[in-house]
PDB file of C-alpha atoms and ligand atoms in Angstrom:
ATOM      1  CA  UNK N   1       5.356  12.888   3.953  1.00 90.00           C
ATOM      2  CA  UNK N   2       2.584  14.789   5.716  1.00 92.00           C
ATOM      3  CA  UNK N   3       2.698  13.217   9.181  1.00 96.00           C
ATOM      4  CA  UNK N   4       5.138  11.574  11.553  1.00 97.00           C
ATOM      5  CA  UNK N   5       5.025   9.918  14.964  1.00 97.00           C
ATOM      6  CA  UNK N   6       6.232  12.108  17.791  1.00 98.00           C
ATOM      7  CA  UNK N   7       9.225  10.952  19.811  1.00 97.00           C
ATOM      8  CA  UNK N   8       9.003   7.213  19.131  1.00 97.00           C
ATOM      9  CA  UNK N   9       7.806   4.755  16.487  1.00 96.00           C
ATOM     10  CA  UNK N  10       4.044   4.486  16.855  1.00 93.00           C
ATOM     11  CA  UNK N  11       3.923   7.720  18.893  1.00 95.00           C
ATOM     12  CA  UNK N  12       1.258  10.423  18.493  1.00 96.00           C
ATOM     13  CA  UNK N  13       0.709  11.587  14.908  1.00 96.00           C
ATOM     14  CA  UNK N  14       1.926  15.161  14.321  1.00 97.00           C
ATOM     15  CA  UNK N  15       2.389  17.599  11.452  1.00 96.00           C
ATOM     16  CA  UNK N  16       5.834  19.176  10.925  1.00 97.00           C
ATOM     17  CA  UNK N  17       4.571  22.391  12.583  1.00 96.00           C
ATOM     18  CA  UNK N  18       3.225  20.510  15.596  1.00 97.00           C
ATOM     19  CA  UNK N  19       6.446  18.549  15.914  1.00 98.00           C
ATOM     20  CA  UNK N  20       8.598  21.692  15.958  1.00 97.00           C
ATOM     21  CA  UNK N  21       6.264  23.415  18.407  1.00 97.00           C
ATOM     22  CA  UNK N  22       6.443  20.478  20.823  1.00 97.00           C
ATOM     23  CA  UNK N  23      10.085  19.448  20.417  1.00 97.00           C
ATOM     24  CA  UNK N  24      11.727  22.841  19.827  1.00 95.00           C
ATOM     25  CA  UNK N  25      14.563  23.722  17.445  1.00 93.00           C
ATOM     26  CA  UNK N  26      17.120  21.716  19.457  1.00 96.00           C
ATOM     27  CA  UNK N  27      15.108  18.493  19.081  1.00 97.00           C
ATOM     28  CA  UNK N  28      18.129  16.497  17.870  1.00 96.00           C
ATOM     29  CA  UNK N  29      20.253  17.488  20.876  1.00 97.00           C
ATOM     30  CA  UNK N  30      17.368  16.445  23.122  1.00 96.00           C
ATOM     31  CA  UNK N  31      17.058  13.126  21.281  1.00 96.00           C
ATOM     32  CA  UNK N  32      13.426  13.803  20.419  1.00 97.00           C
ATOM     33  CA  UNK N  33      12.905  12.743  16.807  1.00 98.00           C
ATOM     34  CA  UNK N  34       9.988  12.247  14.418  1.00 98.00           C
ATOM     35  CA  UNK N  35       9.488   8.713  13.086  1.00 98.00           C
ATOM     36  CA  UNK N  36       7.785   7.440   9.945  1.00 97.00           C
ATOM     37  CA  UNK N  37       4.313   6.021  10.781  1.00 96.00           C
ATOM     38  CA  UNK N  38       4.849   3.244   8.229  1.00 95.00           C
ATOM     39  CA  UNK N  39       8.491   2.040   8.371  1.00 94.00           C
ATOM     40  CA  UNK N  40       9.398   3.423  11.842  1.00 95.00           C
ATOM     41  CA  UNK N  41      12.621   5.077  10.573  1.00 95.00           C
ATOM     42  CA  UNK N  42      13.654   8.447  12.022  1.00 97.00           C
ATOM     43  CA  UNK N  43      12.808  11.235   9.544  1.00 97.00           C
ATOM     44  CA  UNK N  44      13.611  14.966   9.229  1.00 96.00           C
ATOM     45  CA  UNK N  45      11.164  17.869   9.412  1.00 96.00           C
ATOM     46  CA  UNK N  46      11.546  20.176   6.410  1.00 95.00           C
ATOM     47  CA  UNK N  47      10.341  23.659   5.511  1.00 92.00           C
ATOM     48  CA  UNK N  48       8.455  24.484   8.708  1.00 92.00           C
ATOM     49  CA  UNK N  49       9.605  28.116   8.720  1.00 86.00           C
ATOM     50  CA  UNK N  50       9.786  28.593   4.941  1.00 87.00           C
ATOM     51  CA  UNK N  51       6.621  30.219   3.583  1.00 84.00           C
ATOM     52  CA  UNK N  52       7.527  29.316  -0.015  1.00 87.00           C
ATOM     53  CA  UNK N  53       7.517  25.530   0.524  1.00 88.00           C
ATOM     54  CA  UNK N  54       4.954  23.113   1.900  1.00 89.00           C
ATOM     55  CA  UNK N  55       6.314  21.638   5.112  1.00 93.00           C
ATOM     56  CA  UNK N  56       6.913  17.906   5.257  1.00 94.00           C
ATOM     57  CA  UNK N  57       8.939  15.107   6.767  1.00 96.00           C
ATOM     58  CA  UNK N  58      11.727  13.567   4.700  1.00 95.00           C
ATOM     59  CA  UNK N  59      13.193  10.068   4.804  1.00 94.00           C
ATOM     60  CA  UNK N  60      16.929   9.544   4.485  1.00 91.00           C
ATOM     61  CA  UNK N  61      18.285   8.863   0.997  1.00 88.00           C
ATOM     62  CA  UNK N  62      17.439   5.420  -0.273  1.00 80.00           C
ATOM     63  CA  UNK N  63      19.944   2.687   0.421  1.00 80.00           C
ATOM     64  CA  UNK N  64      21.335   1.662  -2.965  1.00 78.00           C
ATOM     65  CA  UNK N  65      21.082  -1.968  -1.988  1.00 78.00           C
ATOM     66  CA  UNK N  66      17.365  -1.649  -1.336  1.00 78.00           C
ATOM     67  CA  UNK N  67      15.032  -2.889  -4.060  1.00 79.00           C
ATOM     68  CA  UNK N  68      12.352  -0.365  -5.162  1.00 76.00           C
ATOM     69  CA  UNK N  69       9.555  -2.751  -4.158  1.00 79.00           C
ATOM     70  CA  UNK N  70      10.963  -2.870  -0.620  1.00 85.00           C
ATOM     71  CA  UNK N  71      10.765   0.887  -0.241  1.00 90.00           C
ATOM     72  CA  UNK N  72       8.524   2.669   2.246  1.00 94.00           C
ATOM     73  CA  UNK N  73       5.262   3.893   0.674  1.00 93.00           C
ATOM     74  CA  UNK N  74       5.709   7.158   2.585  1.00 94.00           C
ATOM     75  CA  UNK N  75       9.184   7.913   1.295  1.00 91.00           C
ATOM     76  CA  UNK N  76       8.270   8.899  -2.294  1.00 82.00           C
ATOM     77  CA  UNK N  77      11.765   7.771  -3.347  1.00 83.00           C
ATOM     78  CA  UNK N  78      10.917   5.135  -5.946  1.00 80.00           C
ATOM     79  CA  UNK N  79       8.677   5.460  -9.002  1.00 82.00           C
ATOM     80  CA  UNK N  80       7.055   2.191  -8.038  1.00 87.00           C
ATOM     81  CA  UNK N  81       5.273   3.699  -5.029  1.00 90.00           C
ATOM     82  CA  UNK N  82       4.905   7.390  -5.882  1.00 89.00           C
ATOM     83  CA  UNK N  83       1.517   8.707  -4.779  1.00 92.00           C
ATOM     84  CA  UNK N  84       0.864   5.838  -2.354  1.00 94.00           C
ATOM     85  CA  UNK N  85       1.464   7.791   0.847  1.00 94.00           C
ATOM     86  CA  UNK N  86      -1.204   8.070   3.532  1.00 95.00           C
ATOM     87  CA  UNK N  87      -3.404  11.129   3.891  1.00 95.00           C
ATOM     88  CA  UNK N  88      -3.685  10.429   7.611  1.00 95.00           C
ATOM     89  CA  UNK N  89      -3.342   7.587  10.116  1.00 96.00           C
ATOM     90  CA  UNK N  90      -5.737   5.768  12.387  1.00 95.00           C
ATOM     91  CA  UNK N  91      -4.089   2.823  14.136  1.00 93.00           C
ATOM     92  CA  UNK N  92      -7.074   1.648  16.177  1.00 94.00           C
ATOM     93  CA  UNK N  93      -9.350   1.655  13.131  1.00 97.00           C
ATOM     94  CA  UNK N  94      -6.557  -0.148  11.285  1.00 97.00           C
ATOM     95  CA  UNK N  95      -6.543  -2.980  13.830  1.00 96.00           C
ATOM     96  CA  UNK N  96     -10.296  -3.438  13.380  1.00 97.00           C
ATOM     97  CA  UNK N  97     -10.072  -3.296   9.585  1.00 97.00           C
ATOM     98  CA  UNK N  98      -7.297  -5.893   9.560  1.00 96.00           C
ATOM     99  CA  UNK N  99      -9.416  -8.276  11.664  1.00 95.00           C
ATOM    100  CA  UNK N 100     -12.322  -7.745   9.271  1.00 96.00           C
ATOM    101  CA  UNK N 101     -10.128  -8.458   6.249  1.00 96.00           C
ATOM    102  CA  UNK N 102      -9.019 -11.797   7.682  1.00 94.00           C
ATOM    103  CA  UNK N 103     -12.602 -12.970   8.183  1.00 93.00           C
ATOM    104  CA  UNK N 104     -13.099 -15.988   5.964  1.00 91.00           C
ATOM    105  CA  UNK N 105     -15.499 -14.427   3.490  1.00 92.00           C
ATOM    106  CA  UNK N 106     -13.434 -11.302   2.938  1.00 94.00           C
ATOM    107  CA  UNK N 107     -10.057 -12.959   2.546  1.00 94.00           C
ATOM    108  CA  UNK N 108     -11.464 -15.549   0.159  1.00 94.00           C
ATOM    109  CA  UNK N 109     -12.948 -12.816  -2.023  1.00 96.00           C
ATOM    110  CA  UNK N 110      -9.612 -10.965  -1.947  1.00 97.00           C
ATOM    111  CA  UNK N 111      -7.747 -14.102  -3.016  1.00 96.00           C
ATOM    112  CA  UNK N 112     -10.197 -14.765  -5.855  1.00 96.00           C
ATOM    113  CA  UNK N 113      -9.784 -11.180  -7.075  1.00 97.00           C
ATOM    114  CA  UNK N 114      -5.976 -11.298  -6.969  1.00 97.00           C
ATOM    115  CA  UNK N 115      -5.827 -14.738  -8.600  1.00 96.00           C
ATOM    116  CA  UNK N 116      -8.089 -13.652 -11.466  1.00 96.00           C
ATOM    117  CA  UNK N 117      -5.742 -10.779 -12.290  1.00 97.00           C
ATOM    118  CA  UNK N 118      -2.492 -12.728 -11.796  1.00 95.00           C
ATOM    119  CA  UNK N 119      -3.890 -15.752 -13.662  1.00 92.00           C
ATOM    120  CA  UNK N 120      -3.753 -19.314 -12.476  1.00 89.00           C
ATOM    121  CA  UNK N 121      -0.269 -20.511 -11.573  1.00 88.00           C
ATOM    122  CA  UNK N 122       1.007 -17.036 -10.708  1.00 91.00           C
ATOM    123  CA  UNK N 123      -0.366 -16.642  -7.172  1.00 93.00           C
ATOM    124  CA  UNK N 124      -0.071 -19.505  -4.719  1.00 92.00           C
ATOM    125  CA  UNK N 125      -1.705 -19.247  -1.305  1.00 93.00           C
ATOM    126  CA  UNK N 126       1.725 -18.813   0.266  1.00 92.00           C
ATOM    127  CA  UNK N 127       2.530 -15.967  -2.158  1.00 94.00           C
ATOM    128  CA  UNK N 128      -0.794 -14.347  -1.269  1.00 95.00           C
ATOM    129  CA  UNK N 129      -0.049 -14.715   2.437  1.00 93.00           C
ATOM    130  CA  UNK N 130       3.316 -13.042   1.829  1.00 94.00           C
ATOM    131  CA  UNK N 131       1.459 -10.030   0.354  1.00 95.00           C
ATOM    132  CA  UNK N 132      -0.583  -9.707   3.547  1.00 95.00           C
ATOM    133  CA  UNK N 133       2.629  -9.770   5.584  1.00 94.00           C
ATOM    134  CA  UNK N 134       4.052  -6.919   3.469  1.00 94.00           C
ATOM    135  CA  UNK N 135       0.795  -5.042   4.082  1.00 95.00           C
ATOM    136  CA  UNK N 136       1.333  -5.588   7.819  1.00 95.00           C
ATOM    137  CA  UNK N 137       4.895  -4.323   7.540  1.00 93.00           C
ATOM    138  CA  UNK N 138       3.791  -1.177   5.693  1.00 94.00           C
ATOM    139  CA  UNK N 139       0.779  -0.717   8.027  1.00 95.00           C
ATOM    140  CA  UNK N 140      -1.608  -0.028   5.161  1.00 96.00           C
ATOM    141  CA  UNK N 141      -4.596  -1.023   7.338  1.00 96.00           C
ATOM    142  CA  UNK N 142      -4.021   2.131   9.389  1.00 96.00           C
ATOM    143  CA  UNK N 143      -4.395   4.526   6.452  1.00 97.00           C
ATOM    144  CA  UNK N 144      -7.096   6.946   7.476  1.00 96.00           C
ATOM    145  CA  UNK N 145     -10.540   5.947   6.185  1.00 97.00           C
ATOM    146  CA  UNK N 146      -9.170   3.195   3.899  1.00 98.00           C
ATOM    147  CA  UNK N 147     -12.141   0.989   2.911  1.00 98.00           C
ATOM    148  CA  UNK N 148     -12.053  -2.796   3.111  1.00 98.00           C
ATOM    149  CA  UNK N 149     -12.753  -3.278  -0.610  1.00 98.00           C
ATOM    150  CA  UNK N 150      -9.617  -1.362  -1.641  1.00 98.00           C
ATOM    151  CA  UNK N 151      -7.237  -3.741   0.200  1.00 98.00           C
ATOM    152  CA  UNK N 152      -7.022  -6.390  -2.578  1.00 98.00           C
ATOM    153  CA  UNK N 153      -6.039  -3.693  -5.080  1.00 98.00           C
ATOM    154  CA  UNK N 154      -3.264  -2.537  -2.728  1.00 98.00           C
ATOM    155  CA  UNK N 155      -2.032  -6.068  -2.091  1.00 97.00           C
ATOM    156  CA  UNK N 156      -1.396  -6.547  -5.810  1.00 98.00           C
ATOM    157  CA  UNK N 157       0.831  -3.454  -5.933  1.00 97.00           C
ATOM    158  CA  UNK N 158       3.095  -4.892  -3.225  1.00 96.00           C
ATOM    159  CA  UNK N 159       4.340  -7.985  -5.032  1.00 95.00           C
ATOM    160  CA  UNK N 160       6.310  -9.289  -7.985  1.00 94.00           C
ATOM    161  CA  UNK N 161       4.701 -12.057  -9.980  1.00 95.00           C
ATOM    162  CA  UNK N 162       5.336 -14.486 -12.780  1.00 91.00           C
ATOM    163  CA  UNK N 163       8.907 -15.371 -11.924  1.00 83.00           C
ATOM    164  CA  UNK N 164       8.184 -19.036 -11.184  1.00 72.00           C
ATOM    165  CA  UNK N 165       9.599 -21.867 -13.290  1.00 70.00           C
ATOM    166  CA  UNK N 166       6.426 -22.069 -15.417  1.00 67.00           C
ATOM    167  CA  UNK N 167       6.216 -18.365 -16.201  1.00 70.00           C
ATOM    168  CA  UNK N 168       8.306 -16.579 -18.785  1.00 76.00           C
ATOM    169  CA  UNK N 169       7.241 -13.002 -18.101  1.00 90.00           C
ATOM    170  CA  UNK N 170       7.684 -11.392 -14.674  1.00 94.00           C
ATOM    171  CA  UNK N 171       5.051  -8.710 -14.074  1.00 96.00           C
ATOM    172  CA  UNK N 172       3.786  -6.428 -11.353  1.00 96.00           C
ATOM    173  CA  UNK N 173       0.954  -3.974 -10.762  1.00 97.00           C
ATOM    174  CA  UNK N 174       1.075  -0.185 -10.454  1.00 96.00           C
ATOM    175  CA  UNK N 175      -1.570   2.436  -9.776  1.00 96.00           C
ATOM    176  CA  UNK N 176      -2.626   4.946 -12.387  1.00 95.00           C
ATOM    177  CA  UNK N 177      -3.440   8.078 -10.373  1.00 94.00           C
ATOM    178  CA  UNK N 178      -2.100  11.532  -9.648  1.00 91.00           C
ATOM    179  CA  UNK N 179       1.319  11.007  -8.079  1.00 86.00           C
ATOM    180  CA  UNK N 180       1.132  14.266  -6.166  1.00 85.00           C
ATOM    181  CA  UNK N 181      -1.989  13.174  -4.278  1.00 90.00           C
ATOM    182  CA  UNK N 182      -2.091  10.636  -1.465  1.00 93.00           C
ATOM    183  CA  UNK N 183      -3.489   7.147  -1.765  1.00 96.00           C
ATOM    184  CA  UNK N 184      -6.989   8.160  -0.639  1.00 97.00           C
ATOM    185  CA  UNK N 185      -7.581   9.480  -4.165  1.00 96.00           C
ATOM    186  CA  UNK N 186      -8.194   5.944  -5.395  1.00 97.00           C
ATOM    187  CA  UNK N 187     -11.224   5.302  -3.189  1.00 97.00           C
ATOM    188  CA  UNK N 188     -12.910   8.661  -3.716  1.00 94.00           C
ATOM    189  CA  UNK N 189     -15.898   8.543  -6.096  1.00 88.00           C
ATOM    190  CA  UNK N 190     -15.466   9.653  -9.730  1.00 83.00           C
ATOM    191  CA  UNK N 191     -11.663   9.772  -9.675  1.00 85.00           C
ATOM    192  CA  UNK N 192     -11.067   7.406 -12.612  1.00 87.00           C
ATOM    193  CA  UNK N 193      -8.073   5.624 -11.112  1.00 95.00           C
ATOM    194  CA  UNK N 194      -6.806   2.322 -12.497  1.00 97.00           C
ATOM    195  CA  UNK N 195      -4.725  -0.689 -11.588  1.00 97.00           C
ATOM    196  CA  UNK N 196      -2.235  -1.458 -14.360  1.00 97.00           C
ATOM    197  CA  UNK N 197      -0.536  -4.796 -14.931  1.00 97.00           C
ATOM    198  CA  UNK N 198       2.875  -4.214 -16.512  1.00 96.00           C
ATOM    199  CA  UNK N 199       5.811  -6.314 -17.629  1.00 95.00           C
ATOM    200  CA  UNK N 200       8.533  -5.821 -15.024  1.00 93.00           C
ATOM    201  CA  UNK N 201      11.330  -5.776 -17.574  1.00 91.00           C
ATOM    202  CA  UNK N 202       9.916  -3.050 -19.842  1.00 94.00           C
ATOM    203  CA  UNK N 203       7.139  -1.378 -17.856  1.00 93.00           C
ATOM    204  CA  UNK N 204       4.834  -1.939 -20.840  1.00 96.00           C
ATOM    205  CA  UNK N 205       1.166  -2.706 -20.272  1.00 96.00           C
ATOM    206  CA  UNK N 206       0.218  -6.385 -20.449  1.00 95.00           C
ATOM    207  CA  UNK N 207      -2.425  -6.464 -23.182  1.00 95.00           C
ATOM    208  CA  UNK N 208      -5.574  -8.137 -21.849  1.00 92.00           C
ATOM    209  CA  UNK N 209      -9.225  -7.085 -21.868  1.00 92.00           C
ATOM    210  CA  UNK N 210      -9.234  -6.336 -18.125  1.00 91.00           C
ATOM    211  CA  UNK N 211      -6.064  -4.219 -18.139  1.00 96.00           C
ATOM    212  CA  UNK N 212      -5.981  -1.476 -16.966  1.00 97.00           C
ATOM    213  CA  UNK N 213      -8.687  -2.259 -14.440  1.00 97.00           C
ATOM    214  CA  UNK N 214     -10.895   0.465 -13.027  1.00 96.00           C
ATOM    215  CA  UNK N 215     -10.624   0.828  -9.243  1.00 97.00           C
ATOM    216  CA  UNK N 216     -14.092   0.529  -7.720  1.00 96.00           C
ATOM    217  CA  UNK N 217     -16.055  -1.675  -5.339  1.00 96.00           C
ATOM    218  CA  UNK N 218     -18.353  -3.050  -8.093  1.00 96.00           C
ATOM    219  CA  UNK N 219     -15.261  -3.883 -10.177  1.00 97.00           C
ATOM    220  CA  UNK N 220     -13.753  -5.804  -7.254  1.00 97.00           C
ATOM    221  CA  UNK N 221     -16.939  -7.859  -6.945  1.00 97.00           C
ATOM    222  CA  UNK N 222     -17.161  -8.491 -10.678  1.00 97.00           C
ATOM    223  CA  UNK N 223     -13.516  -9.565 -10.972  1.00 97.00           C
ATOM    224  CA  UNK N 224     -13.615 -11.802  -7.887  1.00 97.00           C
ATOM    225  CA  UNK N 225     -16.850 -13.350  -9.190  1.00 96.00           C
ATOM    226  CA  UNK N 226     -18.382 -16.261  -7.342  1.00 94.00           C
ATOM    227  CA  UNK N 227     -15.613 -17.193  -4.915  1.00 92.00           C
ATOM    228  CA  UNK N 228     -17.504 -20.016  -3.250  1.00 89.00           C
ATOM    229  CA  UNK N 229     -14.927 -22.428  -4.722  1.00 89.00           C
ATOM    230  CA  UNK N 230     -12.264 -20.665  -2.669  1.00 89.00           C
ATOM    231  CA  UNK N 231     -14.100 -20.556   0.634  1.00 85.00           C
ATOM    232  CA  UNK N 232     -15.464 -24.096   0.481  1.00 85.00           C
ATOM    233  CA  UNK N 233     -12.319 -25.820  -0.786  1.00 81.00           C
ATOM    234  CA  UNK N 234      -8.812 -26.550   0.445  1.00 80.00           C
ATOM    235  CA  UNK N 235      -7.628 -23.049  -0.512  1.00 83.00           C
ATOM    236  CA  UNK N 236     -10.205 -21.588   1.890  1.00 82.00           C
ATOM    237  CA  UNK N 237      -8.927 -23.843   4.644  1.00 83.00           C
ATOM    238  CA  UNK N 238      -5.369 -22.663   4.019  1.00 82.00           C
ATOM    239  CA  UNK N 239      -6.404 -19.004   3.946  1.00 84.00           C
ATOM    240  CA  UNK N 240      -8.299 -19.450   7.179  1.00 76.00           C
ATOM    241  CA  UNK N 241      -4.994 -20.292   8.805  1.00 54.00           C
ATOM    242  CA  UNK N 242      -3.432 -16.883   8.218  1.00 54.00           C
TER     243      UNK N 242
HETATM  244 ZN1  LIG Y 301       8.880   5.260   6.036  1.00 84.26          ZN
END
């Protein structure tokens, strides 16, 4: 993890070098710790004075009882979320972006996009709302420079689908990108990153014409299509209540 919050959850964003310079080598004795900007856990600075390694902050080892889809995106501990860490943080921009996302037009387009890829019957409004709450918990809105159009792609990676009584095949979505780069890779132009729908049991690709799906703003608009039926109907009214 590249950055942490200094001294308290939500504190100023610092690099490992900045943290050590401010807190000093006896930071633990002083009770001054770095905290993860996403999950708020205390983390450890690593490699600040070692020229042969890139300095970073490390999470504690994963709790064996924790499911991989509950893991922090910053922790890089589970294959599910490798390469989804932030390349920087901007909380005040994140607040504004979140408000923009919940505007009626934007959230209805996001729901239409996610429903098209999950297929009818696999994404109720309440399940979609749950995805936005996970996004809140992981603070993805505050990723530096994250564009509005990328949010629906991210939401799909945060859930498990198809486990209802009418579905026989649980599935989820993963990103196809360089795992060593941060999440911002997927919204840079000409990166050729994809969203893959896979069977949860095997990890195999679900074979449909739109899978894997290229990650781009035009693709979001094409997949969401005309979402007037969402915004003008009862689903729109329910989404407006988020
Ligand atoms: Zn974390």
